[in-house]
Short mmCIF file of C-alpha atoms in Angstrom, two decimals:
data_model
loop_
_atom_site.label_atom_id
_atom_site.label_comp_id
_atom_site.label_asym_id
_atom_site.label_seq_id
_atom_site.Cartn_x
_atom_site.Cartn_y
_atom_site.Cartn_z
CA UNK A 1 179.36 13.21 266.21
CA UNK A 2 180.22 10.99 263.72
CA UNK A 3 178.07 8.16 262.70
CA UNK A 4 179.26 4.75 262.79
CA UNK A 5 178.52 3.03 259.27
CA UNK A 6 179.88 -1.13 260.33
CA UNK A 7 180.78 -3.28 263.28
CA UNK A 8 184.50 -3.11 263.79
CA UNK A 9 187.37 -3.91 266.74
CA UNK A 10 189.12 -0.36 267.71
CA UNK A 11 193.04 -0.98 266.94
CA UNK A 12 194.52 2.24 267.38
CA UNK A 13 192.40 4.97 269.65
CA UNK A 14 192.32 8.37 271.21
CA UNK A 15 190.15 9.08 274.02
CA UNK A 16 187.43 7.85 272.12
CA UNK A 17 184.07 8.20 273.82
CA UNK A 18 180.72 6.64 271.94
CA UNK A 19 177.08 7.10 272.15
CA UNK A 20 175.15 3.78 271.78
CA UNK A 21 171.93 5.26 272.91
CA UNK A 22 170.92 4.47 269.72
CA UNK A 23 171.40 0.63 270.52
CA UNK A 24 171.14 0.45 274.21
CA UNK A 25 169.09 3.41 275.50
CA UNK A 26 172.20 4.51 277.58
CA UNK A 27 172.65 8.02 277.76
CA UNK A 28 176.38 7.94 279.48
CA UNK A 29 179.34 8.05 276.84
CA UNK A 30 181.05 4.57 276.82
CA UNK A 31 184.79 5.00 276.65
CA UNK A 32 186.34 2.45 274.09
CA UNK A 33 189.90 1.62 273.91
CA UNK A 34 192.46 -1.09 273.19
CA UNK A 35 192.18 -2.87 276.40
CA UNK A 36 189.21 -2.03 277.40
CA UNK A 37 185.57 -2.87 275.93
CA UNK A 38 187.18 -2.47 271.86
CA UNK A 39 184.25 -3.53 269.87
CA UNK A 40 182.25 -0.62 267.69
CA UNK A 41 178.87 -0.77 266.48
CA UNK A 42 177.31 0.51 263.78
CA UNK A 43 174.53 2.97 264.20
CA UNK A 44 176.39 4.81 267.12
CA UNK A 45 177.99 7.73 267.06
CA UNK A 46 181.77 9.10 267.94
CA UNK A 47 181.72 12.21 270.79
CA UNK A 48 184.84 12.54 271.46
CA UNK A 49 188.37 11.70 270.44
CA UNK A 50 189.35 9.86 267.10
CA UNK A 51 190.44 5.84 266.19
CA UNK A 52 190.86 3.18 263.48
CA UNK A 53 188.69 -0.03 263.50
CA UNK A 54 189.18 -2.93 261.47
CA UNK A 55 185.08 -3.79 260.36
CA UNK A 56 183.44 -7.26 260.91
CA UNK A 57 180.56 -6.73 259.72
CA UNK A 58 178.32 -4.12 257.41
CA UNK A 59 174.26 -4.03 256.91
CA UNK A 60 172.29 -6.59 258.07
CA UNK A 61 174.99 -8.73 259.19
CA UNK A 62 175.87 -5.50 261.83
CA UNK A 63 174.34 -5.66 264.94
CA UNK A 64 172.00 -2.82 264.32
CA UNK A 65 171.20 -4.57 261.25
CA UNK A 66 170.55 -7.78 262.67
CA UNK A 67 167.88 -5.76 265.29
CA UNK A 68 166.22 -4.41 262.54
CA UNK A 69 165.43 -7.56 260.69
CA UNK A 70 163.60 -8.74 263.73
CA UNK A 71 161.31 -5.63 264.06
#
């Protein structure tokens, strides 16, 4: 899937399904939509569906960017 390259809030989506393994070492597919659980992070991936985000944040101030500085 597609990577995730900022932090963003989902404002229009399509059965959008992520994988944050990356971030939280969950295997399962979160579901994201309006009204339910809308934030994005960077560093995860898109598996299914399609949305727009507005972004809040990009490199270190991302959440994967903020665990990386404290590595």
């Amino acid at each position: 899937g597609d990577l995730l390259p900022a932090d963003g809030v989902l404002i229009q989506g399509n059965d959008l399904k992520i994988d944050e393994s990356a971030l939280t070492g969950e295997s399962d597919h979160v579901r994201k939509s309006l009204d339910k659980d809308p934030l994005l992070l960077s560093g995860t991936h898109v598996m299914e569906g399609s949305g727009r985000m507005v972004v809040t944040a990009v490199g270190v101030n991302s959440q994967s960017g903020i665990i990386f500085t404290l590595l």
